[in-house]
PDB file of C-alpha atoms in Angstrom:
ATOM      1  CA  MET A 756       0.000   0.000   0.000  1.00 46.00           C
ATOM      2  CA  LYS A 757       1.382   3.379  -1.027  1.00 54.00           C
ATOM      3  CA  ILE A 758       1.655   5.877   1.762  1.00 56.00           C
ATOM      4  CA  MET A 759       4.026   8.393   0.208  1.00 82.00           C
ATOM      5  CA  GLU A 760       2.873  11.752  -1.036  1.00 91.00           C
ATOM      6  CA  PRO A 761       3.762  12.857  -4.575  1.00 93.00           C
ATOM      7  CA  THR A 762       7.313  14.212  -4.757  1.00 93.00           C
ATOM      8  CA  LYS A 763       9.693  15.089  -7.574  1.00 92.00           C
ATOM      9  CA  GLU A 764      11.440  11.736  -7.000  1.00 92.00           C
ATOM     10  CA  ASN A 765       8.354   9.485  -7.161  1.00 95.00           C
ATOM     11  CA  THR A 766       6.330  11.353  -9.796  1.00 96.00           C
ATOM     12  CA  LEU A 767       6.751  11.232 -13.575  1.00 97.00           C
ATOM     13  CA  TYR A 768       5.696  14.304 -15.560  1.00 97.00           C
ATOM     14  CA  LEU A 769       3.877  13.586 -18.843  1.00 97.00           C
ATOM     15  CA  THR A 770       2.080  15.772 -21.350  1.00 97.00           C
ATOM     16  CA  ILE A 771      -1.207  14.415 -22.621  1.00 97.00           C
ATOM     17  CA  LYS A 772      -3.987  15.338 -25.030  1.00 97.00           C
ATOM     18  CA  GLN A 773      -7.160  16.857 -23.580  1.00 97.00           C
ATOM     19  CA  VAL A 774      -9.405  13.981 -24.698  1.00 98.00           C
ATOM     20  CA  TYR A 775      -7.300  11.403 -22.819  1.00 98.00           C
ATOM     21  CA  PHE A 776      -6.910  13.654 -19.784  1.00 98.00           C
ATOM     22  CA  ASP A 777     -10.689  14.029 -19.551  1.00 98.00           C
ATOM     23  CA  ARG A 778     -11.199  10.268 -19.795  1.00 98.00           C
ATOM     24  CA  ILE A 779      -8.672   9.634 -17.015  1.00 98.00           C
ATOM     25  CA  ILE A 780     -10.347  12.202 -14.757  1.00 97.00           C
ATOM     26  CA  ALA A 781     -13.771  10.678 -15.556  1.00 97.00           C
ATOM     27  CA  GLY A 782     -12.421   7.246 -14.606  1.00 96.00           C
ATOM     28  CA  THR A 783     -13.028   5.665 -18.019  1.00 97.00           C
ATOM     29  CA  LYS A 784      -9.345   5.444 -18.995  1.00 98.00           C
ATOM     30  CA  LYS A 785      -7.434   3.273 -16.525  1.00 98.00           C
ATOM     31  CA  GLU A 786      -4.100   3.016 -18.358  1.00 98.00           C
ATOM     32  CA  GLU A 787      -1.665   5.491 -19.867  1.00 98.00           C
ATOM     33  CA  TYR A 788       1.006   4.373 -22.352  1.00 96.00           C
ATOM     34  CA  ARG A 789       4.376   5.598 -23.483  1.00 97.00           C
ATOM     35  CA  GLU A 790       6.633   4.136 -26.158  1.00 97.00           C
ATOM     36  CA  ILE A 791      10.052   3.066 -24.937  1.00 98.00           C
ATOM     37  CA  LYS A 792      12.675   4.801 -27.082  1.00 97.00           C
ATOM     38  CA  ASP A 793      16.437   5.298 -26.972  1.00 95.00           C
ATOM     39  CA  THR A 794      15.724   8.831 -25.781  1.00 96.00           C
ATOM     40  CA  THR A 795      13.110   8.008 -23.095  1.00 96.00           C
ATOM     41  CA  TYR A 796      13.810   4.586 -21.615  1.00 97.00           C
ATOM     42  CA  LYS A 797      15.529   6.023 -18.529  1.00 96.00           C
ATOM     43  CA  LYS A 798      12.203   7.598 -17.524  1.00 95.00           C
ATOM     44  CA  TYR A 799      10.518   4.201 -17.409  1.00 97.00           C
ATOM     45  CA  LEU A 800      13.175   1.541 -16.721  1.00 97.00           C
ATOM     46  CA  ALA A 801      15.328   0.925 -13.658  1.00 97.00           C
ATOM     47  CA  CYS A 802      18.926   1.663 -14.741  1.00 96.00           C
ATOM     48  CA  ASP A 803      22.395   1.560 -13.238  1.00 96.00           C
ATOM     49  CA  GLU A 804      24.502   4.698 -12.768  1.00 95.00           C
ATOM     50  CA  ASP A 805      25.762   4.401 -16.373  1.00 95.00           C
ATOM     51  CA  GLY A 806      22.207   4.363 -17.759  1.00 94.00           C
ATOM     52  CA  ASN A 807      22.125   0.646 -18.564  1.00 95.00           C
ATOM     53  CA  PRO A 808      18.715  -0.886 -17.827  1.00 97.00           C
ATOM     54  CA  TYR A 809      18.583  -3.718 -15.291  1.00 96.00           C
ATOM     55  CA  PHE A 810      17.211  -6.918 -16.774  1.00 96.00           C
ATOM     56  CA  ASP A 811      15.604  -9.851 -15.003  1.00 96.00           C
ATOM     57  CA  ASP A 812      17.884 -12.846 -15.498  1.00 94.00           C
ATOM     58  CA  GLU A 813      14.887 -15.097 -14.862  1.00 95.00           C
ATOM     59  CA  LYS A 814      13.349 -13.688 -18.049  1.00 96.00           C
ATOM     60  CA  ILE A 815      16.477 -13.519 -20.215  1.00 96.00           C
ATOM     61  CA  SER A 816      19.889 -15.114 -19.852  1.00 94.00           C
ATOM     62  CA  SER A 817      22.838 -12.822 -19.271  1.00 91.00           C
ATOM     63  CA  GLU A 818      24.554 -14.951 -21.932  1.00 94.00           C
ATOM     64  CA  ASN A 819      22.047 -13.708 -24.525  1.00 94.00           C
ATOM     65  CA  PRO A 820      23.869 -11.078 -26.633  1.00 93.00           C
ATOM     66  CA  LEU A 821      20.641  -9.027 -26.749  1.00 94.00           C
ATOM     67  CA  ALA A 822      20.077  -9.088 -22.972  1.00 93.00           C
ATOM     68  CA  GLY A 823      20.698  -5.345 -22.569  1.00 92.00           C
ATOM     69  CA  ASP A 824      18.893  -4.175 -25.721  1.00 96.00           C
ATOM     70  CA  ILE A 825      15.696  -2.273 -24.883  1.00 97.00           C
ATOM     71  CA  PHE A 826      14.152  -3.468 -28.158  1.00 97.00           C
ATOM     72  CA  VAL A 827      14.756  -7.206 -27.633  1.00 97.00           C
ATOM     73  CA  TRP A 828      11.772  -9.384 -28.633  1.00 97.00           C
ATOM     74  CA  ASN A 829      12.648 -12.159 -26.158  1.00 97.00           C
ATOM     75  CA  ASN A 830       9.678 -14.335 -27.178  1.00 95.00           C
ATOM     76  CA  GLY A 831       7.278 -11.522 -26.281  1.00 96.00           C
ATOM     77  CA  VAL A 832       8.493 -11.166 -22.687  1.00 97.00           C
ATOM     78  CA  TYR A 833      10.022  -7.829 -21.780  1.00 98.00           C
ATOM     79  CA  PRO A 834      12.970  -8.610 -19.501  1.00 98.00           C
ATOM     80  CA  PHE A 835      13.482  -5.203 -17.885  1.00 98.00           C
ATOM     81  CA  PHE A 836      12.373  -3.790 -14.567  1.00 97.00           C
ATOM     82  CA  PRO A 837      10.192  -0.682 -14.362  1.00 97.00           C
ATOM     83  CA  LYS A 838      11.438   2.200 -12.244  1.00 94.00           C
ATOM     84  CA  ASP A 839      10.379   1.084  -8.805  1.00 88.00           C
ATOM     85  CA  ASP A 840      10.103   4.557  -7.321  1.00 90.00           C
ATOM     86  CA  LEU A 841       7.369   5.783  -9.696  1.00 94.00           C
ATOM     87  CA  GLN A 842       4.166   6.094  -7.734  1.00 96.00           C
ATOM     88  CA  TYR A 843       2.425   8.991  -9.469  1.00 97.00           C
ATOM     89  CA  LEU A 844       1.966  10.603 -12.861  1.00 98.00           C
ATOM     90  CA  SER A 845       1.797  14.361 -13.139  1.00 98.00           C
ATOM     91  CA  LEU A 846      -0.322  14.904 -16.244  1.00 98.00           C
ATOM     92  CA  ALA A 847      -0.477  18.210 -18.103  1.00 97.00           C
ATOM     93  CA  VAL A 848      -2.563  18.936 -21.190  1.00 97.00           C
ATOM     94  CA  GLY A 849      -0.304  20.269 -23.944  1.00 94.00           C
ATOM     95  CA  TYR A 850       2.379  22.868 -23.435  1.00 93.00           C
ATOM     96  CA  ALA A 851       0.488  26.112 -22.778  1.00 92.00           C
ATOM     97  CA  LYS A 852       1.210  27.923 -19.523  1.00 90.00           C
ATOM     98  CA  GLU A 853      -2.463  27.788 -18.533  1.00 94.00           C
ATOM     99  CA  ARG A 854      -3.626  24.181 -18.874  1.00 96.00           C
ATOM    100  CA  ASP A 855      -5.397  21.359 -17.093  1.00 97.00           C
ATOM    101  CA  THR A 856      -3.186  19.300 -14.793  1.00 97.00           C
ATOM    102  CA  ALA A 857      -3.621  16.315 -12.508  1.00 98.00           C
ATOM    103  CA  ILE A 858      -1.699  14.014 -10.221  1.00 98.00           C
ATOM    104  CA  VAL A 859      -2.739  10.375 -10.615  1.00 98.00           C
ATOM    105  CA  GLU A 860      -1.641   7.340  -8.613  1.00 97.00           C
ATOM    106  CA  VAL A 861       0.192   4.545 -10.456  1.00 97.00           C
ATOM    107  CA  THR A 862      -0.878   1.132  -9.134  1.00 96.00           C
ATOM    108  CA  ASP A 863       1.307  -0.965 -11.451  1.00 96.00           C
ATOM    109  CA  ILE A 864       3.698  -0.666 -14.395  1.00 97.00           C
ATOM    110  CA  THR A 865       3.807  -3.331 -17.092  1.00 97.00           C
ATOM    111  CA  PHE A 866       5.143  -3.586 -20.622  1.00 98.00           C
ATOM    112  CA  ARG A 867       3.657  -4.728 -23.904  1.00 97.00           C
ATOM    113  CA  PRO A 868       4.753  -4.816 -27.527  1.00 98.00           C
ATOM    114  CA  LEU A 869       3.627  -1.960 -29.725  1.00 96.00           C
ATOM    115  CA  SER A 870       1.270  -3.228 -32.406  1.00 95.00           C
ATOM    116  CA  ASP A 871       1.463  -2.726 -36.144  1.00 91.00           C
ATOM    117  CA  LYS A 872      -1.563  -1.732 -38.243  1.00 91.00           C
ATOM    118  CA  ASP A 873      -2.719  -5.383 -38.228  1.00 93.00           C
ATOM    119  CA  GLY A 874      -2.577  -5.642 -34.427  1.00 94.00           C
ATOM    120  CA  LYS A 875       0.553  -7.817 -34.425  1.00 95.00           C
ATOM    121  CA  PRO A 876       3.697  -7.002 -32.417  1.00 96.00           C
ATOM    122  CA  ALA A 877       5.845  -4.405 -34.219  1.00 95.00           C
ATOM    123  CA  ARG A 878       8.881  -6.624 -34.749  1.00 97.00           C
ATOM    124  CA  PHE A 879      11.931  -5.891 -36.859  1.00 96.00           C
ATOM    125  CA  ARG A 880      15.418  -7.108 -37.680  1.00 95.00           C
ATOM    126  CA  ASP A 881      18.565  -5.024 -37.573  1.00 93.00           C
ATOM    127  CA  ASP A 882      21.951  -6.185 -38.833  1.00 88.00           C
ATOM    128  CA  GLY A 883      23.727  -3.075 -37.563  1.00 85.00           C
ATOM    129  CA  GLU A 884      23.564  -1.312 -40.920  1.00 89.00           C
ATOM    130  CA  ASN A 885      19.973  -1.819 -41.989  1.00 92.00           C
ATOM    131  CA  ALA A 886      16.755  -2.261 -40.065  1.00 92.00           C
ATOM    132  CA  ALA A 887      13.587  -3.652 -41.610  1.00 94.00           C
ATOM    133  CA  VAL A 888      10.116  -4.735 -40.553  1.00 94.00           C
ATOM    134  CA  ASP A 889      10.150  -8.489 -40.000  1.00 95.00           C
ATOM    135  CA  PRO A 890       7.320 -10.456 -38.306  1.00 95.00           C
ATOM    136  CA  ASN A 891       9.988 -12.891 -37.066  1.00 95.00           C
ATOM    137  CA  GLY A 892      12.578 -10.258 -36.136  1.00 96.00           C
ATOM    138  CA  GLU A 893      14.564 -10.499 -32.940  1.00 96.00           C
ATOM    139  CA  PHE A 894      13.651  -6.935 -31.987  1.00 97.00           C
ATOM    140  CA  CYS A 895      10.357  -5.261 -31.123  1.00 97.00           C
ATOM    141  CA  PHE A 896       9.095  -1.806 -30.222  1.00 97.00           C
ATOM    142  CA  TRP A 897       7.701  -1.785 -26.683  1.00 98.00           C
ATOM    143  CA  GLU A 898       5.567   0.492 -24.561  1.00 97.00           C
ATOM    144  CA  THR A 899       5.260   1.106 -20.859  1.00 98.00           C
ATOM    145  CA  VAL A 900       1.751   0.706 -19.473  1.00 98.00           C
ATOM    146  CA  PHE A 901       0.969   2.772 -16.383  1.00 98.00           C
ATOM    147  CA  HIS A 902      -2.023   1.296 -14.554  1.00 98.00           C
ATOM    148  CA  LEU A 903      -3.846   4.182 -12.939  1.00 98.00           C
ATOM    149  CA  GLY A 904      -5.404   4.410  -9.502  1.00 97.00           C
ATOM    150  CA  LYS A 905      -6.997   7.292  -7.678  1.00 96.00           C
ATOM    151  CA  ILE A 906      -6.893  10.884  -8.815  1.00 97.00           C
ATOM    152  CA  VAL A 907      -4.884  12.750  -6.175  1.00 96.00           C
ATOM    153  CA  ASP A 908      -5.325  16.299  -7.504  1.00 96.00           C
ATOM    154  CA  VAL A 909      -6.938  18.064 -10.480  1.00 97.00           C
ATOM    155  CA  LYS A 910      -6.517  21.657 -11.589  1.00 96.00           C
ATOM    156  CA  ARG A 911      -8.599  22.972 -14.484  1.00 95.00           C
ATOM    157  CA  LYS A 912      -7.468  26.028 -16.434  1.00 87.00           C
TER     158      LYS A 912
END
């Protein structure tokens, strides 16, 4: 059970579109998603001091040459740990100075493959020089799923 109040250390700031913000506040949207990218993974994954994400050696062998790659397919099992100190999302609609904001509790963080237009995992292959869509590729684009709990605070513009 979470007893901590929102702080800079346990809260992740995200911008969001008004339509999704309104659905979260209304209680009809219970998850918020963010794609895991080379430029954003440190926001979502537990990492060492050098920025390397920690992986679960029960989900992927440390002998696997792709063990530290944030895009590894790994038979559809994401082997990384979410940041364990994230307990809240600070949501802000767009980038205007005057905008709707909210603090929302995070009850769980999971991962799932991004889907292509056909609803299949967005897998690809990459030989180091060329990357290409491949339904059997050893890599996949992933997203973080924030499972939302109670609304802690809402401010409307």
